[in-house]
XYZ file of C-alpha atoms in Angstrom:
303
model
C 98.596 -90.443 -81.404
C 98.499 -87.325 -82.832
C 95.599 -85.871 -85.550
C 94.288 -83.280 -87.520
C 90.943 -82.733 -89.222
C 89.983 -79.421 -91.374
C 86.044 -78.759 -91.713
C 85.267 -76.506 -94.537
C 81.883 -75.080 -93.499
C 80.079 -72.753 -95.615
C 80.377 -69.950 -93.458
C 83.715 -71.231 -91.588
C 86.830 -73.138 -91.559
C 87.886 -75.614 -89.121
C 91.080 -76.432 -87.741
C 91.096 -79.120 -84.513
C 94.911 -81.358 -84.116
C 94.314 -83.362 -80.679
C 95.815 -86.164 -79.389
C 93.906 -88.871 -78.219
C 93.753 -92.873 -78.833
C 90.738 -95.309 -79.331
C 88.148 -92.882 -80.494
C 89.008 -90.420 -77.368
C 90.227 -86.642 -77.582
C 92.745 -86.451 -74.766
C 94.458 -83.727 -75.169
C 93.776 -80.155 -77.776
C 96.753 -79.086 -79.399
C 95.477 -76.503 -81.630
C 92.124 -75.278 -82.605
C 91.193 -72.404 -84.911
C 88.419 -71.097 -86.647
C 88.617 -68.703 -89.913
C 84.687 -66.689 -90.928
C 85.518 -67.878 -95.029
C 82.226 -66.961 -95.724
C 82.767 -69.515 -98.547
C 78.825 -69.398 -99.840
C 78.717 -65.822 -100.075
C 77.199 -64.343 -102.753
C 76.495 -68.004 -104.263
C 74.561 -70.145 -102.210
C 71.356 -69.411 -103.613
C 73.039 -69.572 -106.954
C 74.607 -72.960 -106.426
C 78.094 -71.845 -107.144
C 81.340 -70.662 -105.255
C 82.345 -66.964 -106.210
C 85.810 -66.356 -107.669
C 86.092 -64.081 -103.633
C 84.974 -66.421 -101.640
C 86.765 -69.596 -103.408
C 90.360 -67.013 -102.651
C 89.454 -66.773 -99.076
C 89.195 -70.602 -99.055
C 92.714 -71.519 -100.160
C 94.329 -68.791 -98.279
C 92.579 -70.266 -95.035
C 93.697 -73.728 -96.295
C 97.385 -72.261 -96.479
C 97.119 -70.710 -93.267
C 95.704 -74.109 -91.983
C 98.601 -76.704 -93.458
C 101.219 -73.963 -92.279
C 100.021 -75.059 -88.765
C 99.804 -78.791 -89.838
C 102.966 -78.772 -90.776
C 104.599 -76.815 -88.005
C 102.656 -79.655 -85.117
C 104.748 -82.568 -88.238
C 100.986 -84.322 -88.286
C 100.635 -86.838 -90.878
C 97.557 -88.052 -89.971
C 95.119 -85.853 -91.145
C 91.881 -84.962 -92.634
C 89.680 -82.413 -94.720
C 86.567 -82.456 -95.365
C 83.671 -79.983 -97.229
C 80.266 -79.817 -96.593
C 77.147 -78.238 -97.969
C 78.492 -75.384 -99.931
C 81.482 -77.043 -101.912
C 78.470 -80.375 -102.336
C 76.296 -78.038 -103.486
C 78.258 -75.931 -105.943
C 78.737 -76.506 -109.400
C 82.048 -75.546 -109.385
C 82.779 -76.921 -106.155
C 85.106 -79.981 -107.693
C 86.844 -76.843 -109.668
C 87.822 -75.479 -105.979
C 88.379 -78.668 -104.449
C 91.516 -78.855 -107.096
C 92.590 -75.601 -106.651
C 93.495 -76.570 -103.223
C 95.073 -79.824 -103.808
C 96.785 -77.918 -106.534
C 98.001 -75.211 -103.764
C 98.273 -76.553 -100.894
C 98.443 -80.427 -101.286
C 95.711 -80.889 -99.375
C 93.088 -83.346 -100.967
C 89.865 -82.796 -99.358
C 86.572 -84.732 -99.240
C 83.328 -83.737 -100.524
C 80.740 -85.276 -97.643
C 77.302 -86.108 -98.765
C 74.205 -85.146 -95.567
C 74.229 -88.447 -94.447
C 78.055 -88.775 -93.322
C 78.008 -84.772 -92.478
C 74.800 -85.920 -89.979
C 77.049 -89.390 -88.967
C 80.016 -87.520 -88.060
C 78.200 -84.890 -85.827
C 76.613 -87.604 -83.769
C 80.047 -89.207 -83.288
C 81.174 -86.112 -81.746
C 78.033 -85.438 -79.849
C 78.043 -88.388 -78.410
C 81.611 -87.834 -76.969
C 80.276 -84.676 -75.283
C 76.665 -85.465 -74.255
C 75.842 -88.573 -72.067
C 72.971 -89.729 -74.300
C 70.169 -91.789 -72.530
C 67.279 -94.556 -73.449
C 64.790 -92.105 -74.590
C 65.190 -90.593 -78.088
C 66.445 -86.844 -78.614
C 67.192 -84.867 -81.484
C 70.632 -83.396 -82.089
C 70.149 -80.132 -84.331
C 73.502 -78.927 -86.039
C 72.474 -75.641 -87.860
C 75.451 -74.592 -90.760
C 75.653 -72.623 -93.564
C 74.498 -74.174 -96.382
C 72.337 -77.032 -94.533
C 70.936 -78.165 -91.203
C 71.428 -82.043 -89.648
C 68.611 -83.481 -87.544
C 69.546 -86.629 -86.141
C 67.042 -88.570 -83.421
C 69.277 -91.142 -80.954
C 70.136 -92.567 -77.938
C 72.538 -94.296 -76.180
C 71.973 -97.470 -78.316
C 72.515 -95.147 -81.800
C 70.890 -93.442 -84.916
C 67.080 -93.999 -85.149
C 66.753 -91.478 -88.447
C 68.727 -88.626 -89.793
C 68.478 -86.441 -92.720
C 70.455 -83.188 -94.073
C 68.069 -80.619 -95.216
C 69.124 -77.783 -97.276
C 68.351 -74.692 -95.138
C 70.979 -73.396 -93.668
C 71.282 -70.418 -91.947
C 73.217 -68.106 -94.634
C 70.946 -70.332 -97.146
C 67.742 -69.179 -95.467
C 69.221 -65.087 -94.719
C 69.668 -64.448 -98.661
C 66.357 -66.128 -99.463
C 64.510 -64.094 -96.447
C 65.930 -61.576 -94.333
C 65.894 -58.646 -96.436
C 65.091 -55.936 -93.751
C 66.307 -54.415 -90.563
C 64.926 -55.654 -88.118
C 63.642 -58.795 -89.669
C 59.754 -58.176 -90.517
C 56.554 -60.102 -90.025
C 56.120 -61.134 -92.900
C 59.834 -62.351 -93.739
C 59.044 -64.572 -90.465
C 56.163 -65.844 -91.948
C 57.534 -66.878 -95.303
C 60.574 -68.804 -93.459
C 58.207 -70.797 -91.147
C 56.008 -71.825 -94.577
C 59.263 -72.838 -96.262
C 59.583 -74.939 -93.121
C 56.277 -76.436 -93.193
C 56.856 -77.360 -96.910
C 60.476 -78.783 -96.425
C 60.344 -80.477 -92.556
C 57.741 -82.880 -92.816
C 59.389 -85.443 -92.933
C 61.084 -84.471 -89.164
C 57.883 -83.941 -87.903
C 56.433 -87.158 -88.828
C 58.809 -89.391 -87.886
C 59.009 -86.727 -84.252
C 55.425 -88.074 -83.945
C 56.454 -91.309 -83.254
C 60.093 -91.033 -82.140
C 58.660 -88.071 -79.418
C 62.042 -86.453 -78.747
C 61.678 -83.592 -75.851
C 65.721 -83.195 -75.343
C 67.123 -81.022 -78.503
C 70.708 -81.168 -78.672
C 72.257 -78.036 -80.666
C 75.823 -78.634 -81.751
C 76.162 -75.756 -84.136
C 77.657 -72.355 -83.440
C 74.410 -71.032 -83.631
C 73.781 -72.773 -79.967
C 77.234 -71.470 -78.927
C 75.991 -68.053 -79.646
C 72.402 -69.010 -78.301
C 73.753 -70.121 -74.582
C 76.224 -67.099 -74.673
C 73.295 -64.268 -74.772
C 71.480 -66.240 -71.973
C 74.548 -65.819 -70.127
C 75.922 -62.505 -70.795
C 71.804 -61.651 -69.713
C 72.624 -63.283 -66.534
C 68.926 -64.911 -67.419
C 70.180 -67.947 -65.418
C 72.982 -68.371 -63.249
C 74.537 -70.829 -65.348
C 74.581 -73.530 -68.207
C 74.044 -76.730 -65.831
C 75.568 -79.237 -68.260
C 74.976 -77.333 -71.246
C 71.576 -76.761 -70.720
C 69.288 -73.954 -71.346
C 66.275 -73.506 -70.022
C 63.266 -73.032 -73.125
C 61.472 -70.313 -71.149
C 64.778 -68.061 -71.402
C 66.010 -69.502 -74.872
C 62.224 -67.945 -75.663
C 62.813 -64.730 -74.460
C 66.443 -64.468 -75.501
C 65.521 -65.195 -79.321
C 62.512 -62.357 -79.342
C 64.702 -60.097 -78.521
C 66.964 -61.410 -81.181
C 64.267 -60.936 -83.789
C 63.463 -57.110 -82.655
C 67.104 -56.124 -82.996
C 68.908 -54.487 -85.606
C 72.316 -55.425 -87.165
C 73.496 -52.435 -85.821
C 72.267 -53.724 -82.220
C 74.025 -57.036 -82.749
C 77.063 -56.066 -84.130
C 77.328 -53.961 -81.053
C 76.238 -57.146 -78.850
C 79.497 -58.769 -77.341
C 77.467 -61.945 -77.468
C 77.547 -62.504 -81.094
C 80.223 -62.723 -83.227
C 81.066 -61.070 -86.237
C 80.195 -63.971 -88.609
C 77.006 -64.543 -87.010
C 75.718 -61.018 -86.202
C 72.862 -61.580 -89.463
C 72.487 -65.154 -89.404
C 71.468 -66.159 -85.780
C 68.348 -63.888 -86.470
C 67.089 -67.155 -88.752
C 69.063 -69.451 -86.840
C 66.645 -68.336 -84.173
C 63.348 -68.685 -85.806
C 64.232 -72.446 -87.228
C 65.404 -72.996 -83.340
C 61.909 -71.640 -82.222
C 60.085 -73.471 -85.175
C 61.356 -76.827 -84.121
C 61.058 -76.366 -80.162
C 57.311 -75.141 -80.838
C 56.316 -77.985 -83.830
C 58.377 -80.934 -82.230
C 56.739 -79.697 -78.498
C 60.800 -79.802 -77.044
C 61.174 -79.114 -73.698
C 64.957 -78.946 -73.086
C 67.304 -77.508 -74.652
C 71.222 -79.191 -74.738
C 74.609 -76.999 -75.830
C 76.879 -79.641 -77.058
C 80.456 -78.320 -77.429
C 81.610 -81.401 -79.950
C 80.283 -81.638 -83.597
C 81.222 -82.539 -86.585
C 85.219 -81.951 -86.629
C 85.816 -83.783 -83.053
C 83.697 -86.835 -84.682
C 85.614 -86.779 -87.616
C 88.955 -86.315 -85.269
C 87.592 -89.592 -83.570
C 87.599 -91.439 -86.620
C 91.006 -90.646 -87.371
C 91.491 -91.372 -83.179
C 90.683 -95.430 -83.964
């Protein structure tokens, strides 16, 4: 059987079509990834900007071109924290239905956080003792704890990584006091995580995000470690890797092969809410999963 799924990120657009059968990717026929920047110059504002909202639907006509050209029928789009979280995100939502026929979902935190454990789970062997997948976007982060047995607790929190950069990276390099203010806004909002982390004890974090992508490809490109044994990364290195992250300029990472374009601002706070929750939740291991959200919707689709 053959599938597509479109996630509609609030930085970027996803196109996976795989075939596969009960639940299981076999085989990737297509996968591509357009930087929409959808929550650009609105995501504090809780709306979509008239720029970003024509970079959508041109992605989403670049994206059912493809559909079309594979003949899928079976497919699926769906929108996460930025078109949720917008006021006129309903407004955009029919736009594209109205251009491109596509009728796309508006996921709530809870399914965005079900969907990205449905993938993880396809790429990580998951064990008896809890861990906690982190899946850093846009508009929002997902903390999920499980094991091989399920979902213990999860929970979509609004502080995303292009959320948190236009609330509080304002200089170059990132200042002291910029750091400061985004690890108080993390006290305030995460307490919840850390309470139920008292109990639950996770010491495995599984990242699922781009962020992580980016993460295990400067430890690599470093030659810190020889290589990514199973997707890990060791929390000594990740330590060291994301200092250096927070001394360097954006004209340092854009020149850094490591990063790409999209991320070159934002994995400076995806680093310090990565640090935050290794140091407050006492993790010890680090995880790179290379399925998320799309691949557990693509599952879905797979049954």
């Amino acid at each position: 059987m053959k599938a597509a799924v479109i996630d509609l990120g609030t930085n970027t657009f996803h196109l996976l079509i795989a075939e596969g059968q009960n639940c299981l990717i076999n085989k990737i026929l297509h996968k591509e990834t357009i930087d929409v920047k959808l929550g650009e110059g609105g995501i504090t504002k809780g709306i979509l900007t008239e720029p970003a909202m024509h970079r959508g639907i041109a992605a989403m006509k670049k994206f059912k071109s493809v559909i079309d050209t594979y003949k899928i029928k079976n497919f699926k789009a769906v929108a996460t924290a930025a078109v949720r979280t917008a006021d006129n995100g309903k407004y955009f939502v029919a736009n594209v239905k109205s251009e491109t026929g596509i009728d796309i979902g508006i996921i709530d935190g809870d399914v965005e956080a079900e969907l990205i454990f449905e993938g993880v789970k396809q790429a990580v062997k998951l064990g008896s003792k809890t861990c906690l997948i982190m899946d850093i976007g846009g508009g929002s982060v997902e903390f999920i704890l499980a094991n091989s047995d399920g979902i213990i607790w999860k929970k979509s929190y609004p502080i995303g990584a292009a959320k948190l950069m236009a609330l509080f990276h304002h200089s170059d390099p990132i200042d002291a006091e910029e750091i400061k203010d985004i690890k108080k806004y993390l006290d305030d909002t995460l307490q919840e995580l850390k309470n139920i982390s008292e109990t639950e004890k996770p010491k495995l974090l599984i990242g699922s995000s781009g962020s992580f992508e980016t993460f295990a490809e400067l430890v690599n490109r470093k030659k810190l470690t020889e290589n990514l044994d199973d997707g890990l990364i060791n929390i000594k290195l990740f330590g060291q890797m994301g200092q250096e992250i927070l001394e360097s300029t954006h004209k340092e990472r854009v020149a850094n092969p490591g990063i790409i374009p999209v991320r070159v601002d934002m994995i400076v706070v995806s680093a310090i809410l990565t640090q935050y929750i290794i140091v407050e939740l006492k993790i010890e291991q680090i995880q790179l999963s290379n399925y998320a959200l799309k691949e557990g919707l693509l599952c879905s689709l797979l049954k």
